CSV table of C-alpha atoms in Angstrom, one decimal:
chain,number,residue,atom,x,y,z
O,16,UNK,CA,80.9,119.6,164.7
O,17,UNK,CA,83.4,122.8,165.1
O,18,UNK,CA,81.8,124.9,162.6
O,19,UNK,CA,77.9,123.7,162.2
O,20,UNK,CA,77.3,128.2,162.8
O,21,UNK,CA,80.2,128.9,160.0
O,22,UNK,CA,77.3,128.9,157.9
O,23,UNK,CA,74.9,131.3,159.9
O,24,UNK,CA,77.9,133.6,160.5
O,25,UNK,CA,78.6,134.0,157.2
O,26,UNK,CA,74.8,134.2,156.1
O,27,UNK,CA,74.3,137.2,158.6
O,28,UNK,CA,77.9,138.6,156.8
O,29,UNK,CA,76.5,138.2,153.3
O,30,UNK,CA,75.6,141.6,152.8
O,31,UNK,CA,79.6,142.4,152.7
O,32,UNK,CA,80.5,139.7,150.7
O,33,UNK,CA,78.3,140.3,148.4
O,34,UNK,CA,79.2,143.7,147.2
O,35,UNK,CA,83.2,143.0,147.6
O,36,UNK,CA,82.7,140.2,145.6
O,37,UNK,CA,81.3,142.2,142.7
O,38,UNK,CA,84.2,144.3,142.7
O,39,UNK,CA,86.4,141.6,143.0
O,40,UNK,CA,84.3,140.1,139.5
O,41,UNK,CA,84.8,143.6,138.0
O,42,UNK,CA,88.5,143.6,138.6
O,43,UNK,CA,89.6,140.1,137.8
O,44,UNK,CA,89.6,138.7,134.6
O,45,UNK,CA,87.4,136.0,133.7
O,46,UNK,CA,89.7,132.6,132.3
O,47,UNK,CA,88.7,130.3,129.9
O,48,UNK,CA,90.1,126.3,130.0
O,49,UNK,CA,93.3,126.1,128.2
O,50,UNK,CA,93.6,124.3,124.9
O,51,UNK,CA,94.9,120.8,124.8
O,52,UNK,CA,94.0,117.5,124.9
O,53,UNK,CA,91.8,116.3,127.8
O,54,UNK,CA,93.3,112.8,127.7
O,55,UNK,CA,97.0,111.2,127.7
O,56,UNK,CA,99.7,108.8,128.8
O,57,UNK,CA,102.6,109.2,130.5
O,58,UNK,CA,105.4,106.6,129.8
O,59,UNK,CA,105.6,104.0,127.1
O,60,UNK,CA,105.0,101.1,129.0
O,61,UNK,CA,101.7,99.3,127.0
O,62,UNK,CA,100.1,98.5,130.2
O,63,UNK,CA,99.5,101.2,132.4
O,64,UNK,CA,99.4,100.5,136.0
O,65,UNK,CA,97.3,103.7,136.9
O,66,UNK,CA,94.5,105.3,135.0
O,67,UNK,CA,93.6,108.5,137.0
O,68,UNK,CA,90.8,110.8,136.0
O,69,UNK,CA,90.8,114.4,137.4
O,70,UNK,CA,87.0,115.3,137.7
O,71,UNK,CA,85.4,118.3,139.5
O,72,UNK,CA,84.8,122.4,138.9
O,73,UNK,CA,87.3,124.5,136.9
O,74,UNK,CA,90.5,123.8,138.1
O,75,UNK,CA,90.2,120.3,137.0
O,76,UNK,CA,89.4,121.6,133.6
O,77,UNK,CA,92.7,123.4,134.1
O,78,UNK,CA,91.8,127.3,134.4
O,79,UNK,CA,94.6,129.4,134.7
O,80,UNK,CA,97.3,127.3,133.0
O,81,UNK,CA,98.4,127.8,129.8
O,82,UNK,CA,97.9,124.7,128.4
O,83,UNK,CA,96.5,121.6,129.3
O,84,UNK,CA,99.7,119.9,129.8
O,85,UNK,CA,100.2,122.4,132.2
O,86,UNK,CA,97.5,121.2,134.3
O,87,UNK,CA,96.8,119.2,137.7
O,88,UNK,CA,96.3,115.8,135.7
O,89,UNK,CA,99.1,115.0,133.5
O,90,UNK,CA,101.2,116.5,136.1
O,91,UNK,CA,100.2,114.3,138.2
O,92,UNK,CA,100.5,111.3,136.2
O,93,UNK,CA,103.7,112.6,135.6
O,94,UNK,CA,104.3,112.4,139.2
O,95,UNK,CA,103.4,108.7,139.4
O,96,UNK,CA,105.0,107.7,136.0
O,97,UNK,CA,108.2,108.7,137.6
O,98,UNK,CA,108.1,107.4,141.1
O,99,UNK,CA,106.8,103.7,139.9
O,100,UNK,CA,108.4,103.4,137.2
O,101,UNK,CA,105.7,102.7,135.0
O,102,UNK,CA,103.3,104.2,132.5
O,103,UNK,CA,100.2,106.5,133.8
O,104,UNK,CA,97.0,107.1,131.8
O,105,UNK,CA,95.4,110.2,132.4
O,106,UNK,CA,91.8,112.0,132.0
O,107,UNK,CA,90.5,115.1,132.6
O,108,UNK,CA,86.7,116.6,133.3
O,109,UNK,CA,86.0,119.8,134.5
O,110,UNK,CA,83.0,122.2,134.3
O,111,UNK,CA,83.4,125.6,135.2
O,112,UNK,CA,81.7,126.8,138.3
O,113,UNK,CA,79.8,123.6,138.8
O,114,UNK,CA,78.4,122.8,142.2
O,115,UNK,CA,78.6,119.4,143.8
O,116,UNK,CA,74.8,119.0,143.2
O,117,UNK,CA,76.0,119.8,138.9
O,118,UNK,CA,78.5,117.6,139.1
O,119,UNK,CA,76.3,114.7,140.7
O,120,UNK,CA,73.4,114.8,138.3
O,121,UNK,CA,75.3,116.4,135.0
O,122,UNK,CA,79.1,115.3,134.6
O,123,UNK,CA,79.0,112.1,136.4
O,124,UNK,CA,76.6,110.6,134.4
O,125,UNK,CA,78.2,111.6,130.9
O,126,UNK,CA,81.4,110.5,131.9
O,127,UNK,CA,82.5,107.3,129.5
O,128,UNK,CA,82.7,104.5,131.8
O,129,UNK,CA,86.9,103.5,131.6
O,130,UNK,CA,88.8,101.6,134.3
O,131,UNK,CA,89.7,104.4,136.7
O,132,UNK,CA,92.3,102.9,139.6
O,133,UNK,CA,92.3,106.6,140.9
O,134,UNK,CA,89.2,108.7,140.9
O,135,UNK,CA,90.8,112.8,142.1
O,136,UNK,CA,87.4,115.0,142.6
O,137,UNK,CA,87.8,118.8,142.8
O,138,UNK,CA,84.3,120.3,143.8
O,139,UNK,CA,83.1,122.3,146.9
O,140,UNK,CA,84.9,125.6,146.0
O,141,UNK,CA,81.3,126.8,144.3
O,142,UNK,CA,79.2,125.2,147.0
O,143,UNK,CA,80.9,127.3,149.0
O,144,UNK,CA,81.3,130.8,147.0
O,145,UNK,CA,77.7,130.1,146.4
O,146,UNK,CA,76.2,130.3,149.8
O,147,UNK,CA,74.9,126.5,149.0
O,148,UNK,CA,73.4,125.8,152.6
O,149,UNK,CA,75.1,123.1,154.3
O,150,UNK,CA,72.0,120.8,153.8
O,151,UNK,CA,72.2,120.6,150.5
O,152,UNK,CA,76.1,120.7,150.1
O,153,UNK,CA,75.8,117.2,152.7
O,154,UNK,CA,73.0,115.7,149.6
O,155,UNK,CA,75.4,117.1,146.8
O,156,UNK,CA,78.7,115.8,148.1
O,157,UNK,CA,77.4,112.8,149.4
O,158,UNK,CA,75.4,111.8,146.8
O,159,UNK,CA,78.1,112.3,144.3
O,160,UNK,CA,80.3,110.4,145.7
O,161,UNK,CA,77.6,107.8,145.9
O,162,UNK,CA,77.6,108.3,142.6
O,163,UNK,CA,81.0,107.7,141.1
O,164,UNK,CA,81.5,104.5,143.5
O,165,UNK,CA,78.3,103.0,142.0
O,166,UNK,CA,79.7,103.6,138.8
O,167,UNK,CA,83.6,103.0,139.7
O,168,UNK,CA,83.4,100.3,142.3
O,169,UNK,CA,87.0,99.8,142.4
O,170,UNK,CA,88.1,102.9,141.9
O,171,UNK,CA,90.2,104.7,144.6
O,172,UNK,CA,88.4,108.1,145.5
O,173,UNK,CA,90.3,111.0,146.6
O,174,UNK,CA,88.5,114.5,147.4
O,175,UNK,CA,91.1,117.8,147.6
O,176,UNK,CA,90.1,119.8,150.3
O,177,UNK,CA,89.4,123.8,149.7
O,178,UNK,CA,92.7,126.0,149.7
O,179,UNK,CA,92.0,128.7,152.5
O,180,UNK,CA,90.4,131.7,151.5
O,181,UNK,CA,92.5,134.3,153.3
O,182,UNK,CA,95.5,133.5,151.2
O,183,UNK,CA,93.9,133.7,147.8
O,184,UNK,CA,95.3,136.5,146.5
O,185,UNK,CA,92.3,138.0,144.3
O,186,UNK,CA,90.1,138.5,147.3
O,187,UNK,CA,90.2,141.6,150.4
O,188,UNK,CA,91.0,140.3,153.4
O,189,UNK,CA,87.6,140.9,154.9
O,190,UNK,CA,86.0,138.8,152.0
O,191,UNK,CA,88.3,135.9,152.1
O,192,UNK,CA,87.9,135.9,155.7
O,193,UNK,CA,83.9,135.8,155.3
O,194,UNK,CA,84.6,132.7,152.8
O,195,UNK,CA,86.6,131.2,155.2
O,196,UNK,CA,83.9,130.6,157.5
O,197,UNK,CA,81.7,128.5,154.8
O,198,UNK,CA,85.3,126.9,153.9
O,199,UNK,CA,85.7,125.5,157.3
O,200,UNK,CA,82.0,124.1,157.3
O,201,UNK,CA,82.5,122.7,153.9
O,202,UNK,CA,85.9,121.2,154.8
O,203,UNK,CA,84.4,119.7,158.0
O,204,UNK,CA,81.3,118.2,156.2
O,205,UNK,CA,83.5,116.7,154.0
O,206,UNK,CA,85.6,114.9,155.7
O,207,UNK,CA,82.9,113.6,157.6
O,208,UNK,CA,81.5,112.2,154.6
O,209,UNK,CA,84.7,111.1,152.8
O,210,UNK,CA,84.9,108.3,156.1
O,211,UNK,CA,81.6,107.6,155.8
O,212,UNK,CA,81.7,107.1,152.0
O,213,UNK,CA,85.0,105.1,151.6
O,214,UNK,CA,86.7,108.1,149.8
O,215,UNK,CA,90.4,109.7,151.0
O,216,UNK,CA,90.2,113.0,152.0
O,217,UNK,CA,93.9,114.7,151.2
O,218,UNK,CA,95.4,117.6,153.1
O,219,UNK,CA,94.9,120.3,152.7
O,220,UNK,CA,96.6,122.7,149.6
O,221,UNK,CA,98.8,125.1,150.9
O,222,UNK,CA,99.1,128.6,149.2
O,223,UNK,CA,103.0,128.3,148.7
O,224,UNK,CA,103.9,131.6,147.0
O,225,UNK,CA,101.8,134.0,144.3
O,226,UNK,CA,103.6,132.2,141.6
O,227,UNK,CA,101.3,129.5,142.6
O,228,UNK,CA,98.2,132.0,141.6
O,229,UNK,CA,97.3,132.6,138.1
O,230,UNK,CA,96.4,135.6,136.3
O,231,UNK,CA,93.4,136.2,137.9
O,232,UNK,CA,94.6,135.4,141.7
O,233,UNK,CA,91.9,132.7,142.1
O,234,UNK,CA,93.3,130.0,139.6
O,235,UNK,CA,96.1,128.0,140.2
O,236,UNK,CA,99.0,128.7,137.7
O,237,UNK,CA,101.3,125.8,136.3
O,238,UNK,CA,103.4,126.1,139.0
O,239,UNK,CA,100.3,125.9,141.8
O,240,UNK,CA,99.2,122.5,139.2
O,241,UNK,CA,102.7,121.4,140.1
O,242,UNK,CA,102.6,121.9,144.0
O,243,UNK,CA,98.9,120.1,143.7
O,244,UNK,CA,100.4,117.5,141.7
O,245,UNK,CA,103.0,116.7,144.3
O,246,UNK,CA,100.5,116.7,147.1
O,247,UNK,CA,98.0,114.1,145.4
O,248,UNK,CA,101.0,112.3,144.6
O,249,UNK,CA,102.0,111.9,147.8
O,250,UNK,CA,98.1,110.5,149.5
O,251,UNK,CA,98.2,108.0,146.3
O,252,UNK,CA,102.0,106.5,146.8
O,253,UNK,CA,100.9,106.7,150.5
O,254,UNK,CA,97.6,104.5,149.5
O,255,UNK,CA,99.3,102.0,147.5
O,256,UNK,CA,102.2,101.6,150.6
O,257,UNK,CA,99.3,100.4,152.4
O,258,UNK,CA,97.7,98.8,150.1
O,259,UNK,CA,100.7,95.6,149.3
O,260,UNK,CA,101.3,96.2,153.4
O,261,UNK,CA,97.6,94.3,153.5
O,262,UNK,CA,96.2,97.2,155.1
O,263,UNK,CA,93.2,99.4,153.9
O,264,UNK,CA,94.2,101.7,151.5
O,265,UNK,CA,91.4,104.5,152.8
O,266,UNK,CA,92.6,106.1,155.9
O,267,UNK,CA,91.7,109.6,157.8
O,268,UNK,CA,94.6,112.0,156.2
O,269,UNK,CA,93.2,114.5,158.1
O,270,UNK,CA,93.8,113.2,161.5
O,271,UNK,CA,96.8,112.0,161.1
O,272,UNK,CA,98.0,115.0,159.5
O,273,UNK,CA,98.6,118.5,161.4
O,274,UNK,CA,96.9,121.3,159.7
O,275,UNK,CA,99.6,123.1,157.3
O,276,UNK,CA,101.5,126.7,157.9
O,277,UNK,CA,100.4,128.7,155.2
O,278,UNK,CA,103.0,130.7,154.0
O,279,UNK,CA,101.6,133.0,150.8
């Protein structure tokens, strides 16, 4: 693995991140999940042919949008409703700042048990703004993805990838280079695990333009939903191509894929 010392690196750099990040958490304001309902259909079709729950940390509980129609999962649906031609249902679960390990024993289990095609997981941004060693991010990620195939078994899994920290615009770029060290590890873990687990691991989300940022820098706005939206459309049209070609709908985006210009 390319980046098994990310994690010492950054250890041995924690002393800086640490107190630029508590400037950064004095300076940036702290958003709540907007209003709105959690749950929805797109198109008026009575049988959907997707039912997609968003599940992971805050930004699939839509912080800095709005509204929750202004978020990753109705977008999304949105996305699909229109390229199939047919209707989308829709669900969103997000905690805020919950850990893979959080999501694992806490959400997962809670969540009512309806017949997901498309599971979309957001998690590993905490893991890795937490300093969770890389040991127990491998037992948290893993076993939470363990954990939603035992209780989805024909479910689709899909796992978004963490945006690169030097383009976020809340942080110094000393800090969001530090994070980008643990980023890197995380990434790498997780794709390794997504193979081994049966679960797509989609590119990578490039920072487009501020406009994608919300308020606070950190968030994604409506218009970051919307280029997140068009991403995960994209690995799940790709999926279902395969899929009535005969061919396994779970492939390895990320080596097929070459590693996005970021452009923020």
């Amino acid at each position: 693995m390319r980046y098994r010392y990310n994690g010492l690196l950054s250890w041995l750099l924690s002393p800086i991140a640490l107190a630029q990040g508590f400037g950064v958490r004095r300076r940036t304001p702290r958003l709540s999940p907007p209003p709105g309902r959690t749950a929805g259909q797109v198109g008026s079709q009575s049988e959907p042919r997707f039912h997609i729950l968003v599940m992971g940390d805050s930004s699939a509980a839509g912080v800095g949008a709005d509204h929750m129609d202004e978020t990753l999962a109705p977008k999304l649906a949105a996305r699909l409703s229109e390229h199939f031609g047919t209707s989308v249902k829709w669900r969103t679960i997000g905690a805020n700042s919950a850990t893979t390990e959080e999501l694992r024993d806490h959400v997962i289990p809670n969540i009512r048990r309806e017949p997901f095609t498309h599971i979309l997981v957001l998690a590993g941004t905490n893991d890795m703004k937490d300093f969770v060693p890389r040991r127990r991010f491998d037992d948290g990620f893993g076993g939470m993805l363990f954990a939603l195939h035992a209780k989805w078994p024909d479910a689709t899994l899909i796992w978004s990838p963490i945006i690169d920290m030097r383009t976020v615009p809340a942080l110094p770029k000393l800090l969001g280079q530090i994070l980008e060290l643990r980023v890197a590890m995380i990434n790498e873990l997780g794709h390794q695990l997504c193979r081994e687990r049966f679960t797509i691991a989609a590119p990578r989300l490039t920072a487009h333009d501020r406009e994608g940022f919300a308020i606070d820098g950190f968030h994604a706005s409506a218009k970051g939903y919307g280029y997140w939206a068009d991403l995960v459309a994209g690995v799940i049209i790709d999926s279902e191509t395969r899929r009535s070609q005969g061919l396994f709908p779970v492939r390895d985006v990320e080596a097929e894929t070459p590693e996005p210009k970021i452009s923020a």
